[in-house]
PDB file of C-alpha atoms in Angstrom:
ATOM      1  CA  MET A   1      48.630  13.494 -41.742  1.00 85.00           C
ATOM      2  CA  SER A   2      46.093  14.149 -39.541  1.00 94.00           C
ATOM      3  CA  ASN A   3      44.809  14.239 -36.140  1.00 96.00           C
ATOM      4  CA  GLN A   4      41.289  14.500 -35.913  1.00 97.00           C
ATOM      5  CA  ILE A   5      38.872  11.643 -34.494  1.00 98.00           C
ATOM      6  CA  LYS A   6      36.590  13.069 -37.292  1.00 98.00           C
ATOM      7  CA  ASP A   7      39.199  11.913 -40.025  1.00 97.00           C
ATOM      8  CA  LEU A   8      38.733   7.916 -39.098  1.00 98.00           C
ATOM      9  CA  ASP A   9      36.923   5.128 -40.444  1.00 97.00           C
ATOM     10  CA  LYS A  10      32.872   5.830 -38.962  1.00 98.00           C
ATOM     11  CA  LYS A  11      32.988   2.380 -37.521  1.00 97.00           C
ATOM     12  CA  VAL A  12      36.185   3.136 -35.271  1.00 98.00           C
ATOM     13  CA  GLN A  13      34.631   7.209 -34.172  1.00 98.00           C
ATOM     14  CA  SER A  14      33.012   6.786 -31.044  1.00 98.00           C
ATOM     15  CA  ALA A  15      34.817   4.026 -29.220  1.00 98.00           C
ATOM     16  CA  ALA A  16      37.971   6.611 -30.484  1.00 98.00           C
ATOM     17  CA  THR A  17      36.143   9.951 -27.881  1.00 98.00           C
ATOM     18  CA  LYS A  18      35.479   7.720 -25.609  1.00 98.00           C
ATOM     19  CA  THR A  19      38.677   6.103 -24.736  1.00 98.00           C
ATOM     20  CA  PHE A  20      40.092   9.369 -25.158  1.00 98.00           C
ATOM     21  CA  LYS A  21      37.704  10.844 -23.019  1.00 98.00           C
ATOM     22  CA  ALA A  22      38.315   8.157 -20.026  1.00 98.00           C
ATOM     23  CA  MET A  23      42.266   8.951 -20.380  1.00 98.00           C
ATOM     24  CA  ASN A  24      41.615  12.100 -20.032  1.00 98.00           C
ATOM     25  CA  SER A  25      39.463  11.579 -16.991  1.00 98.00           C
ATOM     26  CA  SER A  26      41.512   9.199 -15.266  1.00 98.00           C
ATOM     27  CA  ALA A  27      42.795   9.765 -12.122  1.00 98.00           C
ATOM     28  CA  THR A  28      45.516   6.807 -12.304  1.00 98.00           C
ATOM     29  CA  LEU A  29      47.154   8.898 -15.443  1.00 98.00           C
ATOM     30  CA  LYS A  30      47.366  11.916 -12.970  1.00 98.00           C
ATOM     31  CA  LYS A  31      48.879   9.983 -10.005  1.00 98.00           C
ATOM     32  CA  LEU A  32      51.168   8.627 -12.371  1.00 98.00           C
ATOM     33  CA  GLY A  33      51.750  12.618 -13.127  1.00 98.00           C
ATOM     34  CA  VAL A  34      50.371  12.736 -16.595  1.00 98.00           C
ATOM     35  CA  ASP A  35      48.540  16.587 -17.087  1.00 98.00           C
ATOM     36  CA  LYS A  36      47.101  14.980 -20.381  1.00 98.00           C
ATOM     37  CA  VAL A  37      46.660  12.988 -22.807  1.00 98.00           C
ATOM     38  CA  ILE A  38      46.970  14.446 -27.095  1.00 98.00           C
ATOM     39  CA  ILE A  39      46.297  12.643 -30.261  1.00 98.00           C
ATOM     40  CA  VAL A  40      49.084  12.135 -31.947  1.00 97.00           C
ATOM     41  CA  GLU A  41      47.755  10.576 -35.373  1.00 97.00           C
ATOM     42  CA  THR A  42      44.506   8.800 -36.512  1.00 98.00           C
ATOM     43  CA  LYS A  43      44.295   9.112 -40.536  1.00 97.00           C
ATOM     44  CA  ARG A  44      48.004   8.974 -42.606  1.00 95.00           C
ATOM     45  CA  GLU A  45      48.678   8.946 -46.355  1.00 96.00           C
ATOM     46  CA  LEU A  46      50.405   6.921 -47.956  1.00 97.00           C
ATOM     47  CA  ALA A  47      53.423   9.503 -48.863  1.00 97.00           C
ATOM     48  CA  VAL A  48      53.634   9.948 -44.344  1.00 96.00           C
ATOM     49  CA  GLN A  49      53.929   5.708 -44.116  1.00 97.00           C
ATOM     50  CA  MET A  50      56.866   5.625 -46.815  1.00 97.00           C
ATOM     51  CA  ALA A  51      58.632   8.389 -45.010  1.00 97.00           C
ATOM     52  CA  TYR A  52      58.086   6.871 -41.916  1.00 96.00           C
ATOM     53  CA  TYR A  53      58.890   2.727 -43.166  1.00 97.00           C
ATOM     54  CA  SER A  54      62.133   4.780 -44.642  1.00 97.00           C
ATOM     55  CA  ARG A  55      63.708   4.765 -41.148  1.00 96.00           C
ATOM     56  CA  SER A  56      66.825   2.807 -40.783  1.00 96.00           C
ATOM     57  CA  ARG A  57      66.026   0.977 -44.289  1.00 96.00           C
ATOM     58  CA  MET A  58      67.698   3.353 -46.114  1.00 96.00           C
ATOM     59  CA  LYS A  59      71.547   3.905 -46.236  1.00 93.00           C
ATOM     60  CA  ASN A  60      72.235   7.627 -46.689  1.00 96.00           C
ATOM     61  CA  ILE A  61      70.399   9.846 -43.570  1.00 97.00           C
ATOM     62  CA  GLU A  62      69.250  12.104 -46.484  1.00 98.00           C
ATOM     63  CA  ASP A  63      67.481   9.748 -47.879  1.00 97.00           C
ATOM     64  CA  VAL A  64      64.758   9.282 -44.862  1.00 98.00           C
ATOM     65  CA  LYS A  65      64.682  13.521 -44.261  1.00 97.00           C
ATOM     66  CA  ALA A  66      64.003  13.763 -47.902  1.00 98.00           C
ATOM     67  CA  MET A  67      61.080  11.446 -47.814  1.00 97.00           C
ATOM     68  CA  TYR A  68      59.832  13.415 -44.527  1.00 97.00           C
ATOM     69  CA  LYS A  69      60.379  16.559 -46.532  1.00 97.00           C
ATOM     70  CA  ALA A  70      58.425  15.490 -49.551  1.00 97.00           C
ATOM     71  CA  ALA A  71      56.057  13.704 -47.419  1.00 97.00           C
ATOM     72  CA  GLY A  72      55.578  17.411 -45.596  1.00 95.00           C
ATOM     73  CA  LEU A  73      57.389  16.161 -42.189  1.00 95.00           C
ATOM     74  CA  TYR A  74      59.000  17.538 -39.613  1.00 94.00           C
ATOM     75  CA  GLU A  75      63.367  17.123 -40.992  1.00 96.00           C
ATOM     76  CA  PRO A  76      63.851  14.337 -38.500  1.00 96.00           C
ATOM     77  CA  SER A  77      67.363  14.040 -37.089  1.00 96.00           C
ATOM     78  CA  ASP A  78      69.744  12.083 -38.306  1.00 97.00           C
ATOM     79  CA  SER A  79      69.855   9.445 -34.758  1.00 95.00           C
ATOM     80  CA  GLU A  80      65.423   9.267 -35.578  1.00 95.00           C
ATOM     81  CA  CYS A  81      66.590   8.950 -39.685  1.00 97.00           C
ATOM     82  CA  ASN A  82      68.372   5.451 -38.097  1.00 96.00           C
ATOM     83  CA  THR A  83      65.408   4.199 -35.766  1.00 95.00           C
ATOM     84  CA  ALA A  84      62.729   2.341 -37.120  1.00 93.00           C
ATOM     85  CA  ASN A  85      59.675   3.819 -36.021  1.00 90.00           C
ATOM     86  CA  THR A  86      57.607   0.927 -37.932  1.00 92.00           C
ATOM     87  CA  GLN A  87      57.455  -2.391 -39.693  1.00 91.00           C
ATOM     88  CA  THR A  88      55.245  -2.413 -42.145  1.00 93.00           C
ATOM     89  CA  LEU A  89      53.834   0.001 -45.027  1.00 94.00           C
ATOM     90  CA  ASN A  90      50.197  -1.235 -44.711  1.00 94.00           C
ATOM     91  CA  SER A  91      49.285   0.406 -41.627  1.00 96.00           C
ATOM     92  CA  ASN A  92      45.825   0.575 -40.314  1.00 97.00           C
ATOM     93  CA  HIS A  93      45.647   4.551 -40.138  1.00 97.00           C
ATOM     94  CA  LEU A  94      46.000   4.112 -43.509  1.00 97.00           C
ATOM     95  CA  LYS A  95      42.312   3.083 -43.688  1.00 97.00           C
ATOM     96  CA  GLY A  96      42.042   5.106 -40.400  1.00 97.00           C
ATOM     97  CA  ILE A  97      41.337   2.348 -38.005  1.00 98.00           C
ATOM     98  CA  ALA A  98      43.998   2.945 -36.068  1.00 98.00           C
ATOM     99  CA  ILE A  99      45.116   6.080 -33.749  1.00 98.00           C
ATOM    100  CA  ASP A 100      48.475   7.007 -31.909  1.00 97.00           C
ATOM    101  CA  PHE A 101      47.563   8.212 -28.432  1.00 98.00           C
ATOM    102  CA  ALA A 102      50.346  10.212 -26.549  1.00 98.00           C
ATOM    103  CA  PRO A 103      50.240  11.309 -22.226  1.00 98.00           C
ATOM    104  CA  VAL A 104      51.684  14.915 -21.461  1.00 98.00           C
ATOM    105  CA  LYS A 105      54.144  15.760 -18.831  1.00 98.00           C
ATOM    106  CA  ASP A 106      54.948  19.627 -18.411  1.00 97.00           C
ATOM    107  CA  GLY A 107      53.713  20.760 -21.719  1.00 97.00           C
ATOM    108  CA  LYS A 108      56.062  18.786 -23.958  1.00 97.00           C
ATOM    109  CA  ILE A 109      55.484  15.026 -25.068  1.00 97.00           C
ATOM    110  CA  TRP A 110      56.153  12.403 -22.435  1.00 97.00           C
ATOM    111  CA  TRP A 111      57.705   9.232 -24.891  1.00 94.00           C
ATOM    112  CA  CYS A 112      59.631   7.815 -22.298  1.00 95.00           C
ATOM    113  CA  ALA A 113      56.576   7.719 -20.126  1.00 98.00           C
ATOM    114  CA  PRO A 114      57.233   4.667 -17.441  1.00 98.00           C
ATOM    115  CA  ASP A 115      55.486   1.754 -18.984  1.00 98.00           C
ATOM    116  CA  SER A 116      52.686   1.414 -16.076  1.00 98.00           C
ATOM    117  CA  VAL A 117      51.502   4.900 -17.547  1.00 98.00           C
ATOM    118  CA  TRP A 118      51.634   3.298 -20.565  1.00 98.00           C
ATOM    119  CA  ASN A 119      49.773   0.594 -19.608  1.00 98.00           C
ATOM    120  CA  GLU A 120      47.512   2.250 -17.649  1.00 98.00           C
ATOM    121  CA  MET A 121      46.448   3.972 -21.003  1.00 98.00           C
ATOM    122  CA  GLY A 122      45.696   0.497 -22.522  1.00 98.00           C
ATOM    123  CA  LYS A 123      44.149  -0.337 -20.385  1.00 98.00           C
ATOM    124  CA  ILE A 124      41.763   2.434 -21.052  1.00 98.00           C
ATOM    125  CA  GLY A 125      41.783   1.632 -24.980  1.00 98.00           C
ATOM    126  CA  LYS A 126      41.024  -2.627 -25.108  1.00 98.00           C
ATOM    127  CA  LYS A 127      38.053  -1.307 -22.768  1.00 98.00           C
ATOM    128  CA  TYR A 128      36.889   0.517 -25.495  1.00 98.00           C
ATOM    129  CA  GLY A 129      37.226  -2.007 -28.563  1.00 98.00           C
ATOM    130  CA  PHE A 130      41.024  -1.236 -29.421  1.00 98.00           C
ATOM    131  CA  SER A 131      44.199  -4.114 -29.611  1.00 98.00           C
ATOM    132  CA  TRP A 132      46.874  -2.167 -28.596  1.00 98.00           C
ATOM    133  CA  GLY A 133      50.555  -2.247 -29.793  1.00 97.00           C
ATOM    134  CA  GLY A 134      51.565  -2.784 -26.451  1.00 97.00           C
ATOM    135  CA  ASP A 135      50.711  -5.864 -26.755  1.00 98.00           C
ATOM    136  CA  TRP A 136      52.631  -6.681 -29.476  1.00 95.00           C
ATOM    137  CA  LYS A 137      55.077 -10.019 -28.901  1.00 94.00           C
ATOM    138  CA  ASP A 138      57.683  -8.941 -32.239  1.00 91.00           C
ATOM    139  CA  TRP A 139      57.345  -4.890 -32.443  1.00 89.00           C
ATOM    140  CA  GLN A 140      55.606  -3.424 -29.591  1.00 93.00           C
ATOM    141  CA  ASP A 141      53.865   0.070 -30.217  1.00 95.00           C
ATOM    142  CA  LYS A 142      52.675   2.162 -26.403  1.00 97.00           C
ATOM    143  CA  PRO A 143      50.983   4.186 -28.302  1.00 97.00           C
ATOM    144  CA  HIS A 144      49.089   2.848 -31.174  1.00 97.00           C
ATOM    145  CA  PHE A 145      45.571   1.591 -30.390  1.00 98.00           C
ATOM    146  CA  GLU A 146      43.136   0.056 -33.877  1.00 98.00           C
ATOM    147  CA  MET A 147      40.237  -1.409 -34.440  1.00 97.00           C
ATOM    148  CA  VAL A 148      40.428  -4.909 -36.823  1.00 85.00           C
TER     149      VAL A 148
END
C-alpha cells in the first residue's frame, strides 16, 4: 500500500499532483476548517484490497483481523470489521489509477467532515480530470478519485 503519487500510473501523476496542490491551497477549504489535505492511499496491493473487502462479509471478526494482519495493516476495531468499506475486489487502486485524499483538522484525519468539505474537494479533483467517488449513486466513497 502506498500514499505516494510516484507509485501511480504515469498518466495519473500530473493530475494527482495538481489536485493535491490545489486542495492544499484552497481558500474555501481553509474557510471550512481544513488545516490541510493528505494522500491516504494511491497504489494498493491485492492482499490489502482483500482485507478491505472482508469487512462486513466474514462472520467471525477475528477472520477479518487476520486478513488485515496478513496484509500488513493495523488491527481494525470490532466496529470496523463489521462495516463495509469497499464494494469490489477489482479496485482501480490496484491499477494505480485511483487516489484517496482526506481532510485534516486539528492534526487528525477529519473523516466526519461536513459534505461542504468533501464537495469542495470533489470539485477540485474533477477540475483536473478525476471522477469522484462522492458522485457515485449506489456507494459513495468521498475520499476516492480515479481516472478511467
